[in-house]
Coordinates of C-alpha atoms in Angstrom, one line a residue:
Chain A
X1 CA 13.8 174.7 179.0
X2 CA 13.6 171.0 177.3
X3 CA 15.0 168.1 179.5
X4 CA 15.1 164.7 178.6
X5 CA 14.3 161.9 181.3
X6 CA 15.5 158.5 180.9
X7 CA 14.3 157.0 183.9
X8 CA 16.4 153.8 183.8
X9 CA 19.8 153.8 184.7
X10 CA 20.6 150.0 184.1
X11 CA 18.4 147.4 182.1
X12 CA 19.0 143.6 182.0
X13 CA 17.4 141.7 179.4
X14 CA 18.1 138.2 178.2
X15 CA 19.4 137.6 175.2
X16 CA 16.5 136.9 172.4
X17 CA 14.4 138.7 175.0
X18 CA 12.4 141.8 173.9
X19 CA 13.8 145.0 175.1
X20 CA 11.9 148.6 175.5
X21 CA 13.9 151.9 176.9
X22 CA 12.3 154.4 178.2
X23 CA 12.8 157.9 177.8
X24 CA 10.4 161.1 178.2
X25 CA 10.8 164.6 177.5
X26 CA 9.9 168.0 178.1
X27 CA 9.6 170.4 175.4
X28 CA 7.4 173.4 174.7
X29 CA 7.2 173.1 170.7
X30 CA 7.4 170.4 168.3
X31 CA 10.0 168.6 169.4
X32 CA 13.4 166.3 167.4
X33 CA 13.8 163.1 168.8
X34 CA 16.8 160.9 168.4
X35 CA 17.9 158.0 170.1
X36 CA 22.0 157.6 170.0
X37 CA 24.1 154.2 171.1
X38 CA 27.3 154.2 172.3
X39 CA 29.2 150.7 172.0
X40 CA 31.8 150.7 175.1
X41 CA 35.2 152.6 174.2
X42 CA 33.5 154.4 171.2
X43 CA 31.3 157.3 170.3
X44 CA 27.6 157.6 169.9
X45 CA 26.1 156.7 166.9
X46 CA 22.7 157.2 166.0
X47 CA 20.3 154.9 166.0
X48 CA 17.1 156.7 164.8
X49 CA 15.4 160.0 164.6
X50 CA 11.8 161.6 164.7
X51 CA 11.0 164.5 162.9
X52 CA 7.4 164.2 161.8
X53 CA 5.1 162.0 159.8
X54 CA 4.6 158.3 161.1
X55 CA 4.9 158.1 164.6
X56 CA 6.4 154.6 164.4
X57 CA 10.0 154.9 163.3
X58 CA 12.7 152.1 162.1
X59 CA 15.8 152.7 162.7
X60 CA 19.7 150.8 162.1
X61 CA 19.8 147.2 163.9
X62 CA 16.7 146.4 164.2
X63 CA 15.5 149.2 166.8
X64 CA 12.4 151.0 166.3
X65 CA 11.1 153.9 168.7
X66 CA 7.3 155.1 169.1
X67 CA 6.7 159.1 169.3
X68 CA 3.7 159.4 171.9
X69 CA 2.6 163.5 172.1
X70 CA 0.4 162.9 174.4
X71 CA 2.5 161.0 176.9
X72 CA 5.7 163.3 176.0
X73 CA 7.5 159.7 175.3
X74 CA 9.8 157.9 172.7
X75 CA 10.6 154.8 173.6
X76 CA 13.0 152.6 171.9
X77 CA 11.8 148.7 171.0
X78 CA 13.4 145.8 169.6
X79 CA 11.8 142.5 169.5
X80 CA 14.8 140.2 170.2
X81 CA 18.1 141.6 171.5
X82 CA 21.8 140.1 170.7
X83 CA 24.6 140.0 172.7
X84 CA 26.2 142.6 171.0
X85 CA 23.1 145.2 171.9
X86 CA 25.0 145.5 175.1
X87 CA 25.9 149.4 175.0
X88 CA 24.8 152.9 176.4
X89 CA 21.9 154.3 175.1
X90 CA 21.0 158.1 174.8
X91 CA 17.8 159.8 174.1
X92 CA 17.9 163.3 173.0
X93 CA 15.4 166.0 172.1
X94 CA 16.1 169.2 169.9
X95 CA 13.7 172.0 168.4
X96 CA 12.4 171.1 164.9
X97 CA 14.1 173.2 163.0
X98 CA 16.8 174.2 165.4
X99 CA 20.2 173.9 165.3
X100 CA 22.3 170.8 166.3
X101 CA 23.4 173.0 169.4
X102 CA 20.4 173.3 170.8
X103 CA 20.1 168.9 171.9
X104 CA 19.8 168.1 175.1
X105 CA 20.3 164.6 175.7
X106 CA 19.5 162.1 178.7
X107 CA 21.5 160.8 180.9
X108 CA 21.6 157.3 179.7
X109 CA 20.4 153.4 179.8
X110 CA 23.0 150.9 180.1
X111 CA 21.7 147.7 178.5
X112 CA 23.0 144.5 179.8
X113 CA 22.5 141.3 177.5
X114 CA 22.3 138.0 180.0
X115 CA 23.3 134.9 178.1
Chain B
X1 CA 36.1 156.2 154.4
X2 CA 35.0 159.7 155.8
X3 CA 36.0 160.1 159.4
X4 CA 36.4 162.0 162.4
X5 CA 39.3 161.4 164.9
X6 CA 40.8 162.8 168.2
X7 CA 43.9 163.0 169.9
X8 CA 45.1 161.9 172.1
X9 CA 43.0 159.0 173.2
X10 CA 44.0 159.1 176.6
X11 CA 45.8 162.0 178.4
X12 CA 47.2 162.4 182.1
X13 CA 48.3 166.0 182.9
X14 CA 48.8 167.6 185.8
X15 CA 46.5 170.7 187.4
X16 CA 47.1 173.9 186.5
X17 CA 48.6 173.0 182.5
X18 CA 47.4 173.9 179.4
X19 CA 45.9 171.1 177.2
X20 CA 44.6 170.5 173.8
X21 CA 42.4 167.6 172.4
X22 CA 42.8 167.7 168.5
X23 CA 39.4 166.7 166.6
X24 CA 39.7 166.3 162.8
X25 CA 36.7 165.4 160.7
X26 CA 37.3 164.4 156.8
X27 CA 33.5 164.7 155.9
X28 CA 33.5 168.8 155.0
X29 CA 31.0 169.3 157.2
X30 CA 30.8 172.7 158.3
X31 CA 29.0 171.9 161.9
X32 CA 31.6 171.0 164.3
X33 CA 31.1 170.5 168.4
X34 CA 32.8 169.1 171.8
X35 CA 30.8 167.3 174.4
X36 CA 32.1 166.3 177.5
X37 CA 30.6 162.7 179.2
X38 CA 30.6 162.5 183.1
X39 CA 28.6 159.9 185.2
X40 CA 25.7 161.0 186.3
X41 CA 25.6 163.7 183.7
X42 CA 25.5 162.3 180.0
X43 CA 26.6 164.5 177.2
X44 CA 26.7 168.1 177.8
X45 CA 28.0 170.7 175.2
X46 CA 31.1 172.6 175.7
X47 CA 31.6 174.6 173.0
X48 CA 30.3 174.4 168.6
X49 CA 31.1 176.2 165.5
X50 CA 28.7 176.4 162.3
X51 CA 31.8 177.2 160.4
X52 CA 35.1 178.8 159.7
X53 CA 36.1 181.3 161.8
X54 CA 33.0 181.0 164.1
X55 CA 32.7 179.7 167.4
X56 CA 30.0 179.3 170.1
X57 CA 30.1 178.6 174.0
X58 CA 27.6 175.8 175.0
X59 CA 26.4 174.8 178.2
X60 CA 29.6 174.0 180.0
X61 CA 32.2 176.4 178.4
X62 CA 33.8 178.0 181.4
X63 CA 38.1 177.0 181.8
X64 CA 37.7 175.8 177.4
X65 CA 38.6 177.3 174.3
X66 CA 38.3 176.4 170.5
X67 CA 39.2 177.8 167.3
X68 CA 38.1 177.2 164.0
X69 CA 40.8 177.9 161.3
X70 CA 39.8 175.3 158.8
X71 CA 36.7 173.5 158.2
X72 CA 38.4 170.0 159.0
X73 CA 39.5 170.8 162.5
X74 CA 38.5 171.9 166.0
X75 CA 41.0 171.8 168.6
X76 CA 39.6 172.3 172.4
X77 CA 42.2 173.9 174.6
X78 CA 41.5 173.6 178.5
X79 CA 44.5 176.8 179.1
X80 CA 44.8 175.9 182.9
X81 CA 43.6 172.1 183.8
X82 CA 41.6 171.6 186.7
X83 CA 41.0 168.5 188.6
X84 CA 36.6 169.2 187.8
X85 CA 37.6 168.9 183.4
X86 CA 38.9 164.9 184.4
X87 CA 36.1 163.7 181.6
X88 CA 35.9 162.2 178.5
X89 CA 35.8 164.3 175.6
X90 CA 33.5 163.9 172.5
X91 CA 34.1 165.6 169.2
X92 CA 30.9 165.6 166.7
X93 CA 30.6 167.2 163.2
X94 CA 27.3 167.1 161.1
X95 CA 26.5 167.8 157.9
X96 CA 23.3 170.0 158.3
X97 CA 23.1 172.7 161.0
X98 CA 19.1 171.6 161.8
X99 CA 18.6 167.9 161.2
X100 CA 21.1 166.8 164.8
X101 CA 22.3 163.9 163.3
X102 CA 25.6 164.3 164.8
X103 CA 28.8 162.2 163.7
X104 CA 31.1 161.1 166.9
X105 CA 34.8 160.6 167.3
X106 CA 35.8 158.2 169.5
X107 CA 36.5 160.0 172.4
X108 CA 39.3 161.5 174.4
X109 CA 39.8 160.8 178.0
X110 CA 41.4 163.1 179.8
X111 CA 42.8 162.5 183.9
X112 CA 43.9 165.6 185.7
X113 CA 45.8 165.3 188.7

């Protein structure tokens, strides 16, 4: 069965700081990977998505997220963070080619922005 | 602006009542799904349809129900509340039934006493 780690529950990062959230998975096939934010009170909206290709994909805001096979990770980067970064963020893993049932998603990062 | 919406926001019923969360999507997507959000747990998948008239049980489906009469609209129906559904509710719809990019409302929070 896929699973999806995220092994940081809260991250604080000053603001213009550099920020990088984790998030590993388990999968037996080629995986979909997505990374979601959630802005407090609302729903998830996704930030970016791996399906194949370059490894190194840009995403909305600014984020970008590395796909590492052969450390099962895709970890979400941004080089200077705002004070309005401040969210919940979810990685999720599907099957290529799957359907949208078939995510799994993490448990979530709560990003904190220090002034 | 295409959308998707629930109601209500925010809901306090009382154990053992029948409840429905309303979730309309103006997109014409065909792909339609409810997600419940605890601490601890993140999102996990109640129940989807890939279209009219079809309907699937996810993960968590036990004590739900949906139907799918239209392609705008997927009510969830909890027939007899219990004090373990106290969530928040998440309605998504997509557009293509492969690439997971998934479309939220903005949630429905639900207290059962």
């Amino acid at each position: 069965a896929q699973s999806v780690t995220q092994p940081d529950i809260h991250i604080t990062v000053s603001e213009g700081a550099s920020l990088e959230l984790r998030c590993n998975y388990s999968y037996g096939a080629t995986p979909y990977l997505f990374w979601y934010v959630q802005s407090p009170g609302q729903g998830l909206q996704l930030l970016l998505k791996y399906f194949s290709g370059d490894t190194l994909v840009q995403g909305i805001k600014g984020f970008e997220a590395e796909f590492k096979r052969s450390q099962s990770s895709f970890n979400l980067r941004k080089p200077s963070v705002h004070w309005s970064d401040a969210a919940e963020y979810f990685c999720a893993v599907g099957a290529l080619g799957g359907g949208a049932d078939g995510l799994t998603f993490g448990k979530g990062t709560h990003l904190i922005i220090q002034p | 602006d295409a959308e998707i919406t629930q109601s209500p926001r925010h809901k306090i019923t009382e154990t053992g009542r029948q409840v429905t969360l309303a979730c309309h999507q103006t997109w014409n997507h065909n792909n339609m799904f409810w997600y419940r959000q605890d601490l601890g747990h993140g999102l996990r998948l109640i129940h989807y349809s890939y279209g009219v008239q079809d309907t699937n049980k996810g993960e968590v489906s036990d004590g739900y129900s949906v139907s799918r009469s239209n392609t705008e609209d997927l009510p969830l129906t909890l027939e007899s509340a219990a004090s373990s559904q106290t969530s928040v509710y998440f309605c998504a719809s997509s557009e293509s039934w492969n690439t997971g990019e998934l479309f939220f409302g903005e949630g429905s929070r639900l207290t059962v006493l």
